[in-house]
Amino acid sequence: MTETGLIIGQAVFLLLLYLFIAFVVRASTRALKSSELEMTPPKQPEPPAPAPMPSAPAAPTEVVGSAAVASAGAAGAEAAPRWGRRKSRAEPPLSESARPEVVHAAAGVEPHLVVSRSSSLPVGTTYDVAGGATIGRSRSSRIPITDQFISTSHARVFRKGHFWFVEDLGSLNGTYVNGRRISGEQQLHLRDEIRVGETVLRWEE
């Protein structure tokens, strides 16, 4: 076989190979296009927009002119439409302190201590203790007593809730109510006698 024949044979082979490759590429491209068409879902038609709902008619407002009031009078007022009437708001309940029928046990009471017996205070001296009071040898005490048996801060009288109490403040010689020594707080009643040292104070209201 001559050299020219070999060259021609190679050229024919390359041409056939090129045609084969072109055929394969074209067939593959068609297959891809067909698969894409199958995978893409068809577009659904958009649903029609809903028709707008008819608006509710506005509630009639009650307008009463001066002429209508003069002509209608009481009968027209009774026949007024219900929607024109406003309900009054419920008033909050009154607190216990604002109710006139509630009376506290301490209301109107003017508590005071009266000196019944003392070696350092005039008998009959009255001390107003409405805001509470301390008893002792200290000058800052509401009821100062210069007694050797009295502590600097001996006792105190105070209000708790609706009642009054006397309390010993840790004094050395103690505080007595109606002859009995107390420890801590003791409720007071009318004409109870409080003894501190050599002084006796009577509870009055």
mmCIF file of C-alpha atoms in Angstrom:
data_model
loop_
_atom_site.group_PDB
_atom_site.id
_atom_site.type_symbol
_atom_site.label_atom_id
_atom_site.label_comp_id
_atom_site.label_asym_id
_atom_site.label_seq_id
_atom_site.Cartn_x
_atom_site.Cartn_y
_atom_site.Cartn_z
ATOM 1 C CA MET A 1 0.000 0.000 0.000
ATOM 2 C CA THR A 2 1.419 3.345 -1.017
ATOM 3 C CA GLU A 3 1.856 6.382 1.233
ATOM 4 C CA THR A 4 -0.901 8.258 -0.583
ATOM 5 C CA GLY A 5 -3.388 5.503 0.145
ATOM 6 C CA LEU A 6 -2.502 5.618 3.839
ATOM 7 C CA ILE A 7 -3.113 9.349 3.978
ATOM 8 C CA ILE A 8 -6.490 8.986 2.258
ATOM 9 C CA GLY A 9 -7.475 6.165 4.619
ATOM 10 C CA GLN A 10 -6.590 8.243 7.680
ATOM 11 C CA ALA A 11 -8.596 11.186 6.342
ATOM 12 C CA VAL A 12 -11.639 8.981 5.733
ATOM 13 C CA PHE A 13 -11.322 7.512 9.240
ATOM 14 C CA LEU A 14 -11.106 10.936 10.857
ATOM 15 C CA LEU A 15 -14.133 12.121 8.884
ATOM 16 C CA LEU A 16 -16.171 9.147 9.986
ATOM 17 C CA LEU A 17 -15.053 9.661 13.596
ATOM 18 C CA TYR A 18 -16.056 13.332 13.450
ATOM 19 C CA LEU A 19 -19.476 12.442 12.044
ATOM 20 C CA PHE A 20 -19.975 9.837 14.738
ATOM 21 C CA ILE A 21 -19.070 12.265 17.522
ATOM 22 C CA ALA A 22 -21.377 14.946 16.051
ATOM 23 C CA PHE A 23 -24.223 12.456 15.925
ATOM 24 C CA VAL A 24 -23.688 11.426 19.523
ATOM 25 C CA VAL A 25 -23.558 15.052 20.720
ATOM 26 C CA ARG A 26 -26.717 15.971 18.826
ATOM 27 C CA ALA A 27 -28.612 12.965 20.170
ATOM 28 C CA SER A 28 -27.534 13.810 23.732
ATOM 29 C CA THR A 29 -28.660 17.429 23.346
ATOM 30 C CA ARG A 30 -32.103 16.335 22.160
ATOM 31 C CA ALA A 31 -32.447 13.908 25.067
ATOM 32 C CA LEU A 32 -31.580 16.649 27.587
ATOM 33 C CA LYS A 33 -34.081 19.058 26.082
ATOM 34 C CA SER A 34 -36.865 16.466 26.171
ATOM 35 C CA SER A 35 -36.142 15.597 29.824
ATOM 36 C CA GLU A 36 -36.234 19.268 30.813
ATOM 37 C CA LEU A 37 -39.588 19.666 29.105
ATOM 38 C CA GLU A 38 -40.976 16.652 30.989
ATOM 39 C CA MET A 39 -39.685 17.907 34.387
ATOM 40 C CA THR A 40 -41.043 21.443 34.014
ATOM 41 C CA PRO A 41 -44.724 21.447 35.224
ATOM 42 C CA PRO A 42 -47.173 23.405 33.147
ATOM 43 C CA LYS A 43 -48.195 26.755 34.593
ATOM 44 C CA GLN A 44 -51.545 26.687 36.352
ATOM 45 C CA PRO A 45 -53.952 29.456 35.435
ATOM 46 C CA GLU A 46 -54.291 32.059 38.208
ATOM 47 C CA PRO A 47 -57.649 31.910 40.054
ATOM 48 C CA PRO A 48 -59.899 34.902 39.525
ATOM 49 C CA ALA A 49 -59.769 37.555 42.248
ATOM 50 C CA PRO A 50 -62.681 37.283 44.748
ATOM 51 C CA ALA A 51 -65.400 39.810 44.352
ATOM 52 C CA PRO A 52 -65.285 42.558 47.030
ATOM 53 C CA MET A 53 -67.704 42.074 49.900
ATOM 54 C CA PRO A 54 -70.417 44.690 50.080
ATOM 55 C CA SER A 55 -69.725 47.090 52.942
ATOM 56 C CA ALA A 56 -72.147 47.008 55.880
ATOM 57 C CA PRO A 57 -74.449 49.981 56.045
ATOM 58 C CA ALA A 58 -73.388 52.514 58.641
ATOM 59 C CA ALA A 59 -75.417 52.525 61.819
ATOM 60 C CA PRO A 60 -77.734 55.467 61.883
ATOM 61 C CA THR A 61 -76.679 58.169 64.289
ATOM 62 C CA GLU A 62 -79.163 59.888 66.445
ATOM 63 C CA VAL A 63 -79.272 63.577 65.678
ATOM 64 C CA VAL A 64 -81.826 65.554 67.552
ATOM 65 C CA GLY A 65 -82.284 69.171 66.644
ATOM 66 C CA SER A 66 -83.845 71.842 68.762
ATOM 67 C CA ALA A 67 -86.982 71.861 66.608
ATOM 68 C CA ALA A 68 -87.385 68.069 66.923
ATOM 69 C CA VAL A 69 -86.986 68.223 70.678
ATOM 70 C CA ALA A 70 -89.618 70.953 70.937
ATOM 71 C CA SER A 71 -92.117 69.027 68.823
ATOM 72 C CA ALA A 72 -91.471 65.519 70.122
ATOM 73 C CA GLY A 73 -91.344 66.306 73.855
ATOM 74 C CA ALA A 74 -91.347 63.464 76.332
ATOM 75 C CA ALA A 75 -92.963 61.001 73.894
ATOM 76 C CA GLY A 76 -90.171 61.508 71.395
ATOM 77 C CA ALA A 77 -87.562 60.945 74.094
ATOM 78 C CA GLU A 78 -89.131 57.615 75.052
ATOM 79 C CA ALA A 79 -89.230 56.499 71.408
ATOM 80 C CA ALA A 80 -85.523 57.268 70.847
ATOM 81 C CA PRO A 81 -83.632 54.362 69.246
ATOM 82 C CA ARG A 82 -81.828 52.047 71.599
ATOM 83 C CA TRP A 83 -78.469 52.475 69.897
ATOM 84 C CA GLY A 84 -78.399 56.149 70.797
ATOM 85 C CA ARG A 85 -78.430 55.492 74.544
ATOM 86 C CA ARG A 86 -75.137 55.126 76.368
ATOM 87 C CA LYS A 87 -74.764 52.945 79.412
ATOM 88 C CA SER A 88 -73.219 54.692 82.373
ATOM 89 C CA ARG A 89 -70.013 53.192 83.702
ATOM 90 C CA ALA A 90 -70.257 51.246 86.915
ATOM 91 C CA GLU A 91 -68.719 53.243 89.733
ATOM 92 C CA PRO A 92 -65.931 51.501 91.664
ATOM 93 C CA PRO A 93 -66.880 50.301 95.128
ATOM 94 C CA LEU A 94 -65.992 52.648 97.947
ATOM 95 C CA SER A 95 -63.096 51.696 100.154
ATOM 96 C CA GLU A 96 -63.762 50.697 103.723
ATOM 97 C CA SER A 97 -62.451 54.031 104.997
ATOM 98 C CA ALA A 98 -64.796 55.948 102.637
ATOM 99 C CA ARG A 99 -67.982 54.085 103.575
ATOM 100 C CA PRO A 100 -70.051 56.166 105.982
ATOM 101 C CA GLU A 101 -71.576 53.129 107.672
ATOM 102 C CA VAL A 102 -68.183 51.691 108.719
ATOM 103 C CA VAL A 103 -67.078 52.973 112.131
ATOM 104 C CA HIS A 104 -63.670 51.938 113.474
ATOM 105 C CA ALA A 105 -63.238 51.045 117.118
ATOM 106 C CA ALA A 106 -60.736 53.904 117.559
ATOM 107 C CA ALA A 107 -62.875 56.529 115.775
ATOM 108 C CA GLY A 108 -63.643 59.544 117.953
ATOM 109 C CA VAL A 109 -61.353 58.310 120.727
ATOM 110 C CA GLU A 110 -59.062 60.855 122.389
ATOM 111 C CA PRO A 111 -56.641 58.737 124.414
ATOM 112 C CA HIS A 112 -54.754 60.324 127.294
ATOM 113 C CA LEU A 113 -52.964 59.398 130.502
ATOM 114 C CA VAL A 114 -53.803 61.031 133.833
ATOM 115 C CA VAL A 115 -51.327 61.054 136.720
ATOM 116 C CA SER A 116 -52.963 59.254 139.665
ATOM 117 C CA ARG A 117 -49.941 59.020 141.947
ATOM 118 C CA SER A 118 -46.344 60.189 141.531
ATOM 119 C CA SER A 119 -43.377 61.446 143.498
ATOM 120 C CA SER A 120 -42.175 63.688 140.657
ATOM 121 C CA LEU A 121 -45.320 64.689 138.696
ATOM 122 C CA PRO A 122 -48.339 66.703 139.845
ATOM 123 C CA VAL A 123 -51.384 64.505 140.432
ATOM 124 C CA GLY A 124 -54.093 65.147 137.819
ATOM 125 C CA THR A 125 -51.660 66.103 135.052
ATOM 126 C CA THR A 126 -53.035 64.905 131.696
ATOM 127 C CA TYR A 127 -50.879 63.798 128.751
ATOM 128 C CA ASP A 128 -52.348 63.519 125.259
ATOM 129 C CA VAL A 129 -51.045 60.328 123.630
ATOM 130 C CA ALA A 130 -53.081 60.343 120.386
ATOM 131 C CA GLY A 131 -49.912 60.002 118.348
ATOM 132 C CA GLY A 132 -48.274 57.556 120.729
ATOM 133 C CA ALA A 133 -45.950 58.388 123.630
ATOM 134 C CA THR A 134 -42.765 57.212 125.322
ATOM 135 C CA ILE A 135 -42.231 57.173 129.094
ATOM 136 C CA GLY A 136 -38.784 57.533 130.664
ATOM 137 C CA ARG A 137 -36.142 59.727 132.248
ATOM 138 C CA SER A 138 -34.934 60.928 128.818
ATOM 139 C CA ARG A 139 -35.801 64.544 128.010
ATOM 140 C CA SER A 140 -36.955 63.409 124.562
ATOM 141 C CA SER A 141 -39.688 61.262 126.139
ATOM 142 C CA ARG A 142 -43.268 62.419 125.657
ATOM 143 C CA ILE A 143 -43.848 61.794 129.367
ATOM 144 C CA PRO A 144 -40.538 62.538 131.151
ATOM 145 C CA ILE A 145 -40.394 61.283 134.742
ATOM 146 C CA THR A 146 -37.436 62.131 137.006
ATOM 147 C CA ASP A 147 -37.653 59.018 139.134
ATOM 148 C CA GLN A 148 -34.698 56.920 140.263
ATOM 149 C CA PHE A 149 -36.687 53.756 139.509
ATOM 150 C CA ILE A 150 -37.425 54.812 135.916
ATOM 151 C CA SER A 151 -35.177 53.769 133.007
ATOM 152 C CA THR A 152 -34.096 56.235 130.308
ATOM 153 C CA SER A 153 -36.538 54.613 127.862
ATOM 154 C CA HIS A 154 -38.888 52.771 130.172
ATOM 155 C CA ALA A 155 -42.140 52.094 128.256
ATOM 156 C CA ARG A 156 -44.223 53.294 125.355
ATOM 157 C CA VAL A 157 -47.916 53.638 124.502
ATOM 158 C CA PHE A 158 -48.928 53.071 120.889
ATOM 159 C CA ARG A 159 -51.832 52.207 118.657
ATOM 160 C CA LYS A 160 -52.051 48.973 116.690
ATOM 161 C CA GLY A 161 -55.028 48.657 114.347
ATOM 162 C CA HIS A 162 -58.129 49.708 116.313
ATOM 163 C CA PHE A 163 -56.654 49.203 119.795
ATOM 164 C CA TRP A 164 -54.091 50.747 122.129
ATOM 165 C CA PHE A 165 -51.204 48.970 123.820
ATOM 166 C CA VAL A 166 -48.487 49.626 126.376
ATOM 167 C CA GLU A 167 -45.093 47.947 125.973
ATOM 168 C CA ASP A 168 -42.169 47.654 128.336
ATOM 169 C CA LEU A 169 -38.902 48.661 126.615
ATOM 170 C CA GLY A 170 -36.650 46.375 128.631
ATOM 171 C CA SER A 171 -36.668 48.514 131.751
ATOM 172 C CA LEU A 172 -34.807 47.428 134.878
ATOM 173 C CA ASN A 173 -37.757 47.671 137.286
ATOM 174 C CA GLY A 174 -40.495 46.696 134.828
ATOM 175 C CA THR A 175 -43.893 48.073 133.818
ATOM 176 C CA TYR A 176 -47.106 47.098 135.609
ATOM 177 C CA VAL A 177 -50.728 47.172 134.400
ATOM 178 C CA ASN A 178 -53.320 46.919 137.186
ATOM 179 C CA GLY A 179 -50.654 45.608 139.547
ATOM 180 C CA ARG A 180 -49.306 42.875 137.240
ATOM 181 C CA ARG A 181 -45.898 43.121 135.595
ATOM 182 C CA ILE A 182 -46.072 42.803 131.818
ATOM 183 C CA SER A 183 -43.604 41.353 129.376
ATOM 184 C CA GLY A 184 -43.825 42.790 125.876
ATOM 185 C CA GLU A 185 -47.154 44.312 124.803
ATOM 186 C CA GLN A 186 -50.350 44.625 126.825
ATOM 187 C CA GLN A 187 -53.668 45.883 125.472
ATOM 188 C CA LEU A 188 -55.163 48.830 127.338
ATOM 189 C CA HIS A 189 -58.770 49.229 128.443
ATOM 190 C CA LEU A 190 -60.624 52.151 129.947
ATOM 191 C CA ARG A 191 -59.186 53.212 133.345
ATOM 192 C CA ASP A 192 -56.360 50.696 133.349
ATOM 193 C CA GLU A 193 -53.544 51.800 135.661
ATOM 194 C CA ILE A 194 -49.973 51.784 134.365
ATOM 195 C CA ARG A 195 -47.269 51.891 137.019
ATOM 196 C CA VAL A 196 -43.689 52.785 136.169
ATOM 197 C CA GLY A 197 -41.392 53.280 139.147
ATOM 198 C CA GLU A 198 -43.285 55.344 141.735
ATOM 199 C CA THR A 199 -45.694 56.872 139.183
ATOM 200 C CA VAL A 200 -49.146 55.562 138.358
ATOM 201 C CA LEU A 201 -50.859 56.715 135.142
ATOM 202 C CA ARG A 202 -54.553 56.043 134.476
ATOM 203 C CA TRP A 203 -55.682 55.263 130.917
ATOM 204 C CA GLU A 204 -58.624 57.351 129.746
ATOM 205 C CA GLU A 205 -60.344 57.662 126.379
#
